[in-house]
């Protein structure tokens, strides 16, 4: 998929675990793992907004276009 997900980069910068992020965002660790590993087909704007709020970042810090990923 040409959209790359960089949640792991932001987790490292914030020194936060996947479990802690999932708890603070209000989603299951399994659903966060699907999103983090690029296997999600969609993401709700409410989830994206919650991720940005908890990680103190912009959507572009979490998602990027990767033309080679097609």
XYZ file of N, CA, C and O in Angstrom:
280
model
N 0.852 -1.180 0.000
C 0.000 0.000 0.000
C 0.892 1.236 0.000
O 1.901 1.285 0.702
N 0.540 2.247 -0.750
C 1.403 3.427 -0.857
C 1.361 4.365 0.345
O 2.123 5.310 0.398
N 0.497 4.113 1.311
C 0.469 4.930 2.522
C 1.244 4.198 3.610
O 0.902 3.065 3.975
N 2.293 4.815 4.108
C 3.111 4.239 5.178
C 2.689 4.847 6.510
O 2.372 6.031 6.593
N 2.691 4.022 7.544
C 2.285 4.453 8.878
C 3.530 4.491 9.762
O 4.244 3.498 9.880
N 3.779 5.640 10.378
C 4.982 5.837 11.203
C 4.665 5.976 12.687
O 5.321 6.730 13.405
N 3.671 5.242 13.161
C 3.327 5.319 14.583
C 4.503 4.869 15.444
O 4.764 5.458 16.496
N 5.236 3.853 14.998
C 6.360 3.366 15.786
C 7.434 4.432 15.985
O 8.068 4.505 17.034
N 7.613 5.300 14.984
C 8.580 6.398 15.104
C 8.147 7.356 16.214
O 8.952 7.747 17.068
N 6.860 7.710 16.210
C 6.355 8.636 17.236
C 6.366 7.984 18.613
O 6.637 8.653 19.614
N 6.085 6.692 18.681
C 6.153 5.986 19.969
C 7.569 6.054 20.532
O 7.754 6.293 21.730
N 8.553 5.851 19.698
C 9.948 5.911 20.152
C 10.304 7.316 20.610
O 10.955 7.493 21.654
N 9.871 8.320 19.859
C 10.164 9.706 20.243
C 9.525 10.074 21.564
O 10.074 10.859 22.332
N 8.345 9.533 21.818
C 7.611 9.859 23.053
C 7.914 8.879 24.178
O 7.379 8.998 25.265
N 8.759 7.876 23.884
C 9.117 6.840 24.866
C 7.845 6.229 25.478
O 7.684 6.162 26.692
N 6.960 5.775 24.587
C 5.667 5.234 24.991
C 5.513 3.843 24.386
O 5.992 3.581 23.285
N 4.858 2.950 25.110
C 4.622 1.601 24.613
C 3.324 1.550 23.801
O 2.466 2.433 23.926
N 3.195 0.506 23.005
C 1.972 0.303 22.226
C 0.783 0.154 23.168
O -0.286 0.722 22.927
N 0.959 -0.586 24.251
C -0.127 -0.785 25.214
C -0.575 0.513 25.853
O -1.780 0.749 26.016
N 0.380 1.349 26.229
C 0.035 2.637 26.838
C -0.704 3.524 25.840
O -1.712 4.155 26.183
N -0.221 3.564 24.592
C -0.890 4.370 23.573
C -2.306 3.870 23.337
O -3.246 4.664 23.272
N -2.477 2.562 23.222
C -3.808 1.989 23.003
C -4.754 2.371 24.140
O -5.902 2.766 23.894
N -4.285 2.270 25.383
C -5.108 2.645 26.534
C -5.504 4.112 26.486
O -6.660 4.459 26.714
N -4.543 4.956 26.189
C -4.818 6.400 26.198
C -5.693 6.837 25.029
O -6.453 7.796 25.152
N -5.606 6.128 23.899
C -6.424 6.465 22.730
C -7.814 5.843 22.845
O -8.781 6.387 22.327
N -7.902 4.706 23.522
C -9.191 4.035 23.676
C -9.461 2.990 22.609
O -10.614 2.750 22.246
N -8.402 2.372 22.081
C -8.569 1.263 21.140
C -7.807 0.061 21.680
O -6.975 0.194 22.578
N -8.085 -1.103 21.131
C -7.404 -2.302 21.610
C -5.968 -2.331 21.084
O -5.683 -1.809 20.003
N -5.072 -2.957 21.837
C -3.702 -3.105 21.336
C -3.656 -3.849 19.998
O -2.825 -3.541 19.149
N -4.563 -4.793 19.792
C -4.599 -5.536 18.527
C -4.952 -4.604 17.366
O -4.327 -4.673 16.300
N -5.948 -3.742 17.549
C -6.317 -2.806 16.484
C -5.204 -1.790 16.233
O -4.960 -1.405 15.089
N -4.536 -1.366 17.278
C -3.416 -0.445 17.103
C -2.281 -1.132 16.349
O -1.654 -0.524 15.477
N -2.036 -2.401 16.640
C -0.989 -3.147 15.934
C -1.315 -3.262 14.445
O -0.422 -3.135 13.594
N -2.587 -3.495 14.108
C -2.994 -3.573 12.703
C -2.695 -2.250 12.005
O -2.157 -2.220 10.903
N -3.025 -1.155 12.662
C -2.763 0.165 12.095
C -1.259 0.428 12.011
O -0.737 0.848 10.974
N -0.547 0.139 13.074
C 0.890 0.407 13.150
C 1.676 -0.389 12.112
O 2.644 0.112 11.547
N 1.241 -1.595 11.825
C 1.958 -2.457 10.889
C 1.520 -2.271 9.443
O 1.966 -2.996 8.563
N 0.652 -1.288 9.208
C 0.251 -0.971 7.847
C -0.740 -1.939 7.239
O -0.888 -1.982 6.021
N -1.418 -2.724 8.048
C -2.385 -3.691 7.531
C -3.816 -3.156 7.532
O -4.714 -3.819 7.035
N -4.031 -1.964 8.072
C -5.376 -1.386 8.124
C -5.776 -0.883 6.743
O -4.956 -0.352 6.002
N -7.041 -1.059 6.405
C -7.575 -0.558 5.141
C -8.157 0.841 5.302
O -8.360 1.547 4.329
N -8.438 1.239 6.546
C -9.031 2.550 6.816
C -8.719 2.940 8.255
O -8.390 2.093 9.079
N -8.829 4.228 8.517
C -8.705 4.729 9.889
C -9.739 5.835 10.063
O -9.915 6.685 9.178
N -10.438 5.787 11.168
C -11.433 6.831 11.454
C -10.709 8.126 11.825
O -9.669 8.105 12.470
N -11.301 9.233 11.398
C -10.717 10.524 11.755
C -10.698 10.718 13.265
O -9.781 11.343 13.800
N -11.680 10.180 13.980
C -11.680 10.311 15.440
C -10.486 9.568 16.050
O -9.874 10.051 16.998
N -10.154 8.412 15.482
C -8.991 7.657 15.961
C -7.705 8.403 15.623
O -6.808 8.519 16.468
N -7.622 8.917 14.411
C -6.442 9.683 14.004
C -6.277 10.919 14.885
O -5.167 11.230 15.337
N -7.375 11.601 15.173
C -7.319 12.785 16.037
C -6.864 12.408 17.443
O -6.053 13.114 18.053
N -7.356 11.289 17.961
C -6.951 10.843 19.300
C -5.474 10.474 19.329
O -4.764 10.798 20.288
N -4.996 9.812 18.282
C -3.572 9.478 18.196
C -2.725 10.752 18.196
O -1.720 10.842 18.907
N -3.147 11.731 17.400
C -2.402 12.991 17.324
C -2.416 13.731 18.666
O -1.406 14.311 19.069
N -3.547 13.692 19.346
C -3.642 14.371 20.645
C -2.717 13.717 21.669
O -1.953 14.393 22.346
N -2.769 12.392 21.756
C -1.951 11.672 22.744
C -0.463 11.792 22.415
O 0.361 11.976 23.308
N -0.116 11.697 21.133
C 1.291 11.751 20.735
C 1.788 13.170 20.506
O 2.966 13.368 20.207
N 0.901 14.163 20.617
C 1.237 15.565 20.411
C 1.940 15.753 19.065
O 3.094 16.190 18.992
N 1.219 15.365 17.999
C 1.787 15.450 16.662
C 0.696 15.793 15.648
O -0.466 15.940 16.012
N 1.082 15.899 14.401
C 0.167 16.166 13.299
C -0.088 14.861 12.533
O 0.747 13.940 12.582
N -1.217 14.759 11.792
C -1.477 13.542 11.015
C -0.323 13.193 10.069
O -0.006 12.014 9.883
N 0.331 14.197 9.522
C 1.459 13.953 8.630
C 2.665 13.343 9.323
O 3.552 12.796 8.661
N 2.715 13.415 10.641
C 3.783 12.749 11.389
C 3.533 11.251 11.486
O 4.460 10.476 11.733
N 2.272 10.840 11.301
C 1.894 9.437 11.435
C 1.696 8.739 10.087
O 1.893 7.537 9.987
N 1.289 9.487 9.073
C 0.985 8.927 7.757
C 1.801 9.641 6.686
O 1.941 10.850 6.726
N 2.310 8.874 5.728
C 3.032 9.478 4.621
C 2.847 8.652 3.368
O 2.582 7.463 3.418
N 2.971 9.318 2.231
C 2.856 8.702 0.927
C 4.184 8.040 0.583
O 5.246 8.661 0.677
N 4.141 6.769 0.178
C 5.341 6.034 -0.225
C 5.040 5.389 -1.571
O 4.485 4.294 -1.645
N 5.391 6.073 -2.647
C 5.060 5.610 -3.995
C 5.648 4.240 -4.298
O 5.097 3.488 -5.096
N 6.749 3.883 -3.680
C 7.362 2.565 -3.906
C 6.580 1.451 -3.231
O 6.808 0.289 -3.507
N 5.659 1.793 -2.337
C 4.871 0.786 -1.619
C 3.733 0.221 -2.435
O 3.005 -0.634 -1.971
N 3.555 0.682 -3.672
C 2.440 0.197 -4.498
C 2.697 -1.186 -5.029
O 3.725 -1.589 -5.352
